[in-house]
Amino acid sequence: LLYYFNFVQFLTMPAVPAELKPGVTKHIAPVALYYFRWGAVLTLVSGLLLAWSYGYLHQAFTLQPDFRLIGIGMYLALIMAFNVWFIIWPNQKRALGMVEADDATKAASAFRAMVTSRINTILSIPMLLAM
């Protein structure tokens, strides 16, 4: 979904006719964002459980030499999950009109959500390589 938002929806929305945009912003985007944020939780929890079950959770989080790379990947995953829940989601709720906000706040929130989502897209590459 991270790539959908950044490479499909974001690039396609300017070409969507104005009368069709509410179909995306009121119906598709809220559902996609639901799966996006809970997918981040599932990914994070399953990764932590796997590291714990294989016995290297502590070593990875403390960046011990043999576990440094996976530890860096785990920290990147934590940053990305934080971004989803505490930056992207609150801003998207305002931008999509799910919570009350004036037009200037909606525009600023949409920009913050977009920039943070782009940061997550960039972080996803080293995170996946490290994992």
XYZ file of C-alpha atoms in Angstrom:
131
model
C 0.000 0.000 0.000
C 2.930 2.341 0.592
C 3.824 2.081 -3.079
C 0.170 2.361 -4.136
C -0.207 5.673 -2.332
C 3.076 7.088 -3.622
C 3.167 5.794 -7.176
C -0.457 5.193 -8.155
C -2.900 7.315 -6.197
C -0.710 10.400 -5.801
C 0.243 10.462 -9.483
C -3.246 9.606 -10.752
C -5.405 11.953 -8.634
C -4.598 15.132 -10.632
C -5.995 13.458 -13.771
C -9.196 12.257 -12.079
C -12.193 14.458 -12.969
C -13.403 16.589 -10.057
C -16.782 14.848 -9.881
C -15.072 11.449 -9.417
C -12.527 12.481 -6.757
C -14.961 11.999 -3.841
C -15.139 8.332 -4.828
C -11.461 8.035 -4.046
C -11.225 10.373 -1.054
C -14.424 9.242 0.652
C -14.436 5.527 -0.154
C -11.161 4.083 -1.477
C -8.534 6.070 0.452
C -10.041 5.567 3.950
C -10.221 1.795 3.425
C -6.718 1.657 1.940
C -5.414 3.732 4.873
C -7.062 1.310 7.316
C -5.165 -1.616 5.799
C -2.037 0.524 5.453
C -1.796 1.344 9.156
C -2.816 -2.107 10.408
C -0.441 -3.687 7.899
C 2.321 -1.631 9.507
C 1.373 -3.044 12.923
C 1.202 -6.618 11.618
C 4.571 -6.266 9.898
C 6.192 -4.789 12.997
C 4.715 -7.305 15.459
C 5.438 -10.322 13.269
C 9.030 -9.153 12.747
C 9.555 -8.636 16.474
C 8.024 -12.036 17.244
C 10.259 -13.714 14.694
C 13.369 -12.036 16.102
C 12.319 -13.058 19.615
C 11.517 -16.646 18.591
C 14.909 -17.020 16.879
C 16.596 -15.559 19.952
C 18.215 -12.442 18.519
C 15.802 -9.662 19.481
C 18.056 -8.193 22.186
C 21.211 -8.552 20.116
C 19.585 -6.808 17.151
C 18.190 -3.921 19.199
C 21.535 -3.362 20.889
C 23.248 -3.497 17.475
C 25.731 -6.172 18.466
C 28.249 -6.898 15.688
C 26.705 -10.073 14.224
C 23.190 -8.580 14.393
C 23.882 -4.963 13.463
C 22.362 -5.083 9.983
C 19.088 -6.699 11.070
C 19.016 -4.289 14.019
C 19.263 -1.307 11.694
C 16.418 -2.779 9.635
C 14.352 -3.188 12.794
C 14.948 0.419 13.823
C 13.973 1.605 10.341
C 10.774 -0.473 10.594
C 9.995 1.146 13.964
C 10.500 4.610 12.499
C 8.278 3.772 9.550
C 5.489 2.385 11.764
C 5.697 5.496 13.957
C 5.409 7.675 10.845
C 2.317 5.773 9.688
C 0.452 5.988 12.992
C 1.520 9.343 14.385
C 2.215 11.518 11.332
C 0.604 10.117 8.177
C -2.689 8.888 9.664
C -3.588 12.016 11.708
C -2.724 14.244 8.744
C -4.630 12.083 6.270
C -7.738 12.223 8.464
C -7.667 16.021 8.213
C -6.769 16.063 4.509
C -9.605 13.677 3.600
C -12.160 15.496 5.741
C -12.574 12.625 8.194
C -12.070 15.169 10.996
C -13.054 18.820 10.916
C -10.421 21.143 9.448
C -10.369 24.321 7.397
C -9.028 24.329 3.828
C -5.576 25.657 4.792
C -5.186 22.966 7.461
C -6.327 20.280 5.009
C -3.745 21.418 2.449
C -0.943 21.563 5.030
C -1.950 18.151 6.396
C -2.012 16.627 2.915
C 1.496 17.956 2.285
C 2.829 16.598 5.615
C 1.269 13.202 4.979
C 2.708 13.105 1.455
C 6.227 14.066 2.551
C 6.218 11.552 5.407
C 4.887 8.844 3.105
C 7.689 9.629 0.644
C 10.196 9.360 3.501
C 8.763 5.938 4.345
C 9.084 4.915 0.693
C 12.748 5.893 0.725
C 13.331 4.138 4.083
C 11.627 0.961 2.829
C 14.518 0.131 0.501
C 17.325 0.032 3.099
C 14.904 -1.506 5.614
C 14.119 -4.408 3.269
C 17.776 -4.839 2.353
C 18.776 -4.884 6.015
C 16.099 -7.367 6.937
